[in-house]
Amino acid sequence: MRSALSRPLWGVTLALGLGAIRGEAQNITQTSSFSFSATPVSTASPSPTVPLDTPVVGQGEYPPLQYLCDDGGNATYCPTELLQDVQLSRIFPDSKTFVDKPTNGSLNDTLSAYAALPANVTVGDIETFVEQHFTGEGQDLYQVPIEGFNSSPALLDNISDPLYKAWTSIVNGYWTLLIRETNQSSICTDQCDSSLIPLNHTVVVPGGRYREIYYWDSRWIIEGLLKSELYDYAWDLLQNMMDFIDTYGYIPNGGRQYYLNRSQPPMFIQMLDAYIKVTGNTTILDRALPLASAEMEWWATNRTFTITSPFTNKTLTVAHYAVNNTAPRPEGYVEDFETVMGASPALNETARGELYSELATGAESGWDYSSRWCKQPLLNTSDNDPALRTLNIKAIIPVDLISLLSGDHALLADLYELHGNSSISGNSTDSGSNGNSTTTGGGQTGNSSSSDPVSYHRQMAQAFSESVLDLCWDPAKSWFYDFNTTSMTRSNVYTPAGAWPLWQNITPSELEGNETAALDFVSGARFLLGKYSGIPTVASVLLTGLQWDFPNAWPPHLHTTIKAFETLGRLLPNATTLSNLTIPFSEVASGQLGVTEGDLQPQPASTIGNVSLEVQEAQGKPWPLALSIEFANRYMGAAFCSWYSTGGAIDGLLTQLPLSELNATGTYTAGQSGVMFEKFNSTDTDAAGGGGEYNVQVGFGWTNGVVLWLADEYGQYLPQPTCPMIPIIEVTGNGNSSTYSNGTTVSGTGPISNTTAGGNGTSSQTQTQLFAGFRIPRPE
């Protein structure tokens, strides 16, 4: 018999109180109609990849007990012998699958069954154990239809191109795919055990393997909800975030208990501000203000410290990501175990714990993982582990984090003034009660927010702003960079994080009213606009295989970069027009990109096709607006073309590509009708991003949100989408032949109906234009 577990395990479930959910439980959902059946919940069955009598690796090499388990965690998501044996049996290809599966009996019954396994447990033993004692993942939340759905939000009126307008209407309806409510019948009490944190209000999930709420994703989800005029769902999202703070003192990475040892970029105040600006509903501030202050206090207590600047000798308030963790992440157990235990020479116990902490800290940053965090950003696209073993995240002061904290405090001061009640305490919850303190606040942290919150938050905003300008702004390179406390120098890794200070209205004096300096600031962006055919906000210019590096481009960075351009537009109200927005490498501010031109990856000619590197709609505009238009066009093109390349169609307006042409980029799955990817490829407008520890996900919440934001803000400037190697042409006659403007005729597109689908799946007005696409073979 297997020996009894060597460490205590508790079955107390950390959970928020359950509240009423809107309406009756309904088994309905799909993309865009209210008369469809539910999308079935897909659950994974064990699928061993080795003979069943193979012993599970890692037995006897278990990590130390984590504080989360001490605080009441359970064996199905805490790094214990049970979890490690199941995960390292590799009966599921994704480590997240198992930790999302509830038990089908009590925790004690599950532990007893595990203890009865043979001492040298095999893959077959684990497969049988999981099949007998666990149920399907993803059933603890269920899909619900949209209530109060508006198929014609005002944003559609701002879009000039008919294809983009109809497609945006479809994206507007995709929220139904992502709306969830807690499945009360699946909530575990004494009869079972689950990692879900049940929430009181409706949830909007990112999609794919991300089947629960996530923190920083929600910043761009709420942007889209507001553009879709789904104000009740935006309110629900904020209430869920406040429930997290009320219960834990902070907002965890996501809605599972295994995320409770870390947070994510602190976006709650940004979301709150966006909601109030759109809805004018300030009553939410009665509850939100003290909780927002409590979250800031958690960051002050657990992630903030002071440093002496090597540039000015000033004492500065800064922050970092830093997770108290000495075990593999439960949802990434196999990957973390391999990274740590596969090191050569082998790491000692202290070094193993430190690397596990770095890996969890990368997840807290949201950038899991990137060369910006590595001591040695090794260019090895086939094996991420060597680079990951050099992670140095806790020693880095991220420019985006301290910029965001400055902006948070500034907005919070504004919201206190708006509320008109400076007597609300900012210390209403025990913000340090999670036991996750890694550094103590220095200088200007503490409880001063309770006496005069406006002054306190203004002071903190100024403190972080000064730190950004002192430590992160490089006037010679005209860009913002992370600061490394190991070397006490700025990083030379160019990333879109350097645009966040301008997003948060932190502006170097050199840029104010100085168009030459401002053009230096955007010189790298202008070069990348002309270098690559896809989204220019590539996560980094280093091809490492890490998923937040080249060639991947992410929706949040497109949004924040355009917001930085908008800031420059305000700083330069008389900005000139440029005859050419793109520039050669020689005109980029010296050293800004951190590499030589020869170090950059080429743009494959096969993936440019008919994509225009500059569009007519940007010509004659002041250059900050012109850059915004160009970047918006690239993003919308990437989202649209990858959707079209995976089976998308618009009834009555745009035919689906022939099935034989749908998988040219390898991302089409039979039965798809167009998908939204979580990230994109900067060199190929048709394709999704790649790399990292899991397959590219579809859904996708923040992608949809940025599409809707851009459609509203820049839709008037969007030309008809052009997809590489997929001409989209107007159909003539009955749809059986199509003619280019140059006279080329393509036959066989087939007849097209005369109605178009609205965002709710209903047919709307008759179309006068009909379009079809076809794929030109890519050159070898």
PDB file of N, CA and C in Angstrom, residues 96 100 203-206 209-219 221 241 252-256 258-259 264:
ATOM      1  N   LYS A  96      -3.206  22.455 -16.891  1.00  0.00           N
ATOM      2  CA  LYS A  96      -4.346  23.140 -16.279  1.00  0.00           C
ATOM      3  C   LYS A  96      -5.579  22.242 -16.188  1.00  0.00           C
ATOM      4  N   ASP A 100      -8.495  21.845 -12.732  1.00  0.00           N
ATOM      5  CA  ASP A 100      -9.842  22.385 -12.907  1.00  0.00           C
ATOM      6  C   ASP A 100     -10.914  21.313 -12.758  1.00  0.00           C
ATOM      7  N   VAL A 203     -19.829  36.364 -14.941  1.00  0.00           N
ATOM      8  CA  VAL A 203     -18.418  36.417 -15.295  1.00  0.00           C
ATOM      9  C   VAL A 203     -18.290  36.455 -16.811  1.00  0.00           C
ATOM     10  N   VAL A 204     -17.316  37.216 -17.316  1.00  0.00           N
ATOM     11  CA  VAL A 204     -16.930  37.147 -18.726  1.00  0.00           C
ATOM     12  C   VAL A 204     -15.513  36.602 -18.769  1.00  0.00           C
ATOM     13  N   VAL A 205     -15.346  35.430 -19.373  1.00  0.00           N
ATOM     14  CA  VAL A 205     -14.061  34.740 -19.372  1.00  0.00           C
ATOM     15  C   VAL A 205     -13.288  35.091 -20.645  1.00  0.00           C
ATOM     16  N   PRO A 206     -11.966  34.898 -20.642  1.00  0.00           N
ATOM     17  CA  PRO A 206     -11.201  35.142 -21.869  1.00  0.00           C
ATOM     18  C   PRO A 206     -11.512  34.148 -22.973  1.00  0.00           C
ATOM     19  N   ARG A 209      -8.738  27.620 -22.734  1.00  0.00           N
ATOM     20  CA  ARG A 209      -8.391  27.020 -21.436  1.00  0.00           C
ATOM     21  C   ARG A 209      -8.648  27.977 -20.280  1.00  0.00           C
ATOM     22  N   TYR A 210      -8.826  29.243 -20.585  1.00  0.00           N
ATOM     23  CA  TYR A 210      -9.101  30.244 -19.558  1.00  0.00           C
ATOM     24  C   TYR A 210     -10.599  30.322 -19.338  1.00  0.00           C
ATOM     25  N   ARG A 211     -11.099  29.358 -18.579  1.00  0.00           N
ATOM     26  CA  ARG A 211     -12.539  29.153 -18.436  1.00  0.00           C
ATOM     27  C   ARG A 211     -13.110  29.825 -17.199  1.00  0.00           C
ATOM     28  N   GLU A 212     -12.341  30.700 -16.560  1.00  0.00           N
ATOM     29  CA  GLU A 212     -12.775  31.430 -15.379  1.00  0.00           C
ATOM     30  C   GLU A 212     -12.362  32.892 -15.546  1.00  0.00           C
ATOM     31  N   ILE A 213     -12.688  33.721 -14.579  1.00  0.00           N
ATOM     32  CA  ILE A 213     -12.352  35.138 -14.653  1.00  0.00           C
ATOM     33  C   ILE A 213     -10.846  35.318 -14.499  1.00  0.00           C
ATOM     34  N   TYR A 214     -10.295  36.328 -15.195  1.00  0.00           N
ATOM     35  CA  TYR A 214      -8.881  36.687 -15.057  1.00  0.00           C
ATOM     36  C   TYR A 214      -8.765  38.178 -14.835  1.00  0.00           C
ATOM     37  N   TYR A 215      -7.693  38.550 -14.098  1.00  0.00           N
ATOM     38  CA  TYR A 215      -7.610  39.933 -13.658  1.00  0.00           C
ATOM     39  C   TYR A 215      -7.285  40.885 -14.799  1.00  0.00           C
ATOM     40  N   TRP A 216      -6.064  40.853 -15.341  1.00  0.00           N
ATOM     41  CA  TRP A 216      -5.724  41.938 -16.259  1.00  0.00           C
ATOM     42  C   TRP A 216      -6.409  41.788 -17.609  1.00  0.00           C
ATOM     43  N   ASP A 217      -6.789  40.570 -17.999  1.00  0.00           N
ATOM     44  CA  ASP A 217      -7.618  40.403 -19.196  1.00  0.00           C
ATOM     45  C   ASP A 217      -8.871  41.261 -19.117  1.00  0.00           C
ATOM     46  N   SER A 218      -9.414  41.367 -17.907  1.00  0.00           N
ATOM     47  CA  SER A 218     -10.697  42.049 -17.739  1.00  0.00           C
ATOM     48  C   SER A 218     -10.620  43.532 -18.068  1.00  0.00           C
ATOM     49  N   ARG A 219      -9.405  44.108 -18.040  1.00  0.00           N
ATOM     50  CA  ARG A 219      -9.266  45.535 -18.404  1.00  0.00           C
ATOM     51  C   ARG A 219      -9.748  45.778 -19.827  1.00  0.00           C
ATOM     52  N   ILE A 221     -11.550  43.461 -21.634  1.00  0.00           N
ATOM     53  CA  ILE A 221     -12.908  42.925 -21.745  1.00  0.00           C
ATOM     54  C   ILE A 221     -13.920  44.015 -21.389  1.00  0.00           C
ATOM     55  N   MET A 241     -14.655  41.879  -8.971  1.00  0.00           N
ATOM     56  CA  MET A 241     -13.338  42.333  -8.542  1.00  0.00           C
ATOM     57  C   MET A 241     -13.385  42.865  -7.107  1.00  0.00           C
ATOM     58  N   PRO A 252      -6.763  38.319  -7.080  1.00  0.00           N
ATOM     59  CA  PRO A 252      -5.846  37.278  -7.541  1.00  0.00           C
ATOM     60  C   PRO A 252      -5.753  37.238  -9.062  1.00  0.00           C
ATOM     61  N   ASN A 253      -4.754  36.532  -9.531  1.00  0.00           N
ATOM     62  CA  ASN A 253      -4.508  36.302 -10.955  1.00  0.00           C
ATOM     63  C   ASN A 253      -5.784  35.878 -11.682  1.00  0.00           C
ATOM     64  N   GLY A 254      -6.552  34.976 -11.086  1.00  0.00           N
ATOM     65  CA  GLY A 254      -7.772  34.480 -11.718  1.00  0.00           C
ATOM     66  C   GLY A 254      -8.671  33.821 -10.705  1.00  0.00           C
ATOM     67  N   GLY A 255      -9.791  33.287 -11.202  1.00  0.00           N
ATOM     68  CA  GLY A 255     -10.846  32.787 -10.333  1.00  0.00           C
ATOM     69  C   GLY A 255     -10.704  31.345  -9.896  1.00  0.00           C
ATOM     70  N   ARG A 256      -9.480  30.888  -9.691  1.00  0.00           N
ATOM     71  CA  ARG A 256      -9.208  29.553  -9.151  1.00  0.00           C
ATOM     72  C   ARG A 256      -8.342  29.698  -7.900  1.00  0.00           C
ATOM     73  N   TYR A 258      -5.857  28.058  -6.944  1.00  0.00           N
ATOM     74  CA  TYR A 258      -4.413  27.937  -7.131  1.00  0.00           C
ATOM     75  C   TYR A 258      -3.785  29.245  -7.608  1.00  0.00           C
ATOM     76  N   TYR A 259      -4.593  30.259  -7.884  1.00  0.00           N
ATOM     77  CA  TYR A 259      -4.067  31.571  -8.246  1.00  0.00           C
ATOM     78  C   TYR A 259      -3.937  32.502  -7.040  1.00  0.00           C
ATOM     79  N   GLN A 264      -2.044  40.208 -10.519  1.00  0.00           N
ATOM     80  CA  GLN A 264      -1.655  40.532 -11.887  1.00  0.00           C
ATOM     81  C   GLN A 264      -1.599  42.051 -11.996  1.00  0.00           C
TER      82      GLN A 264
END
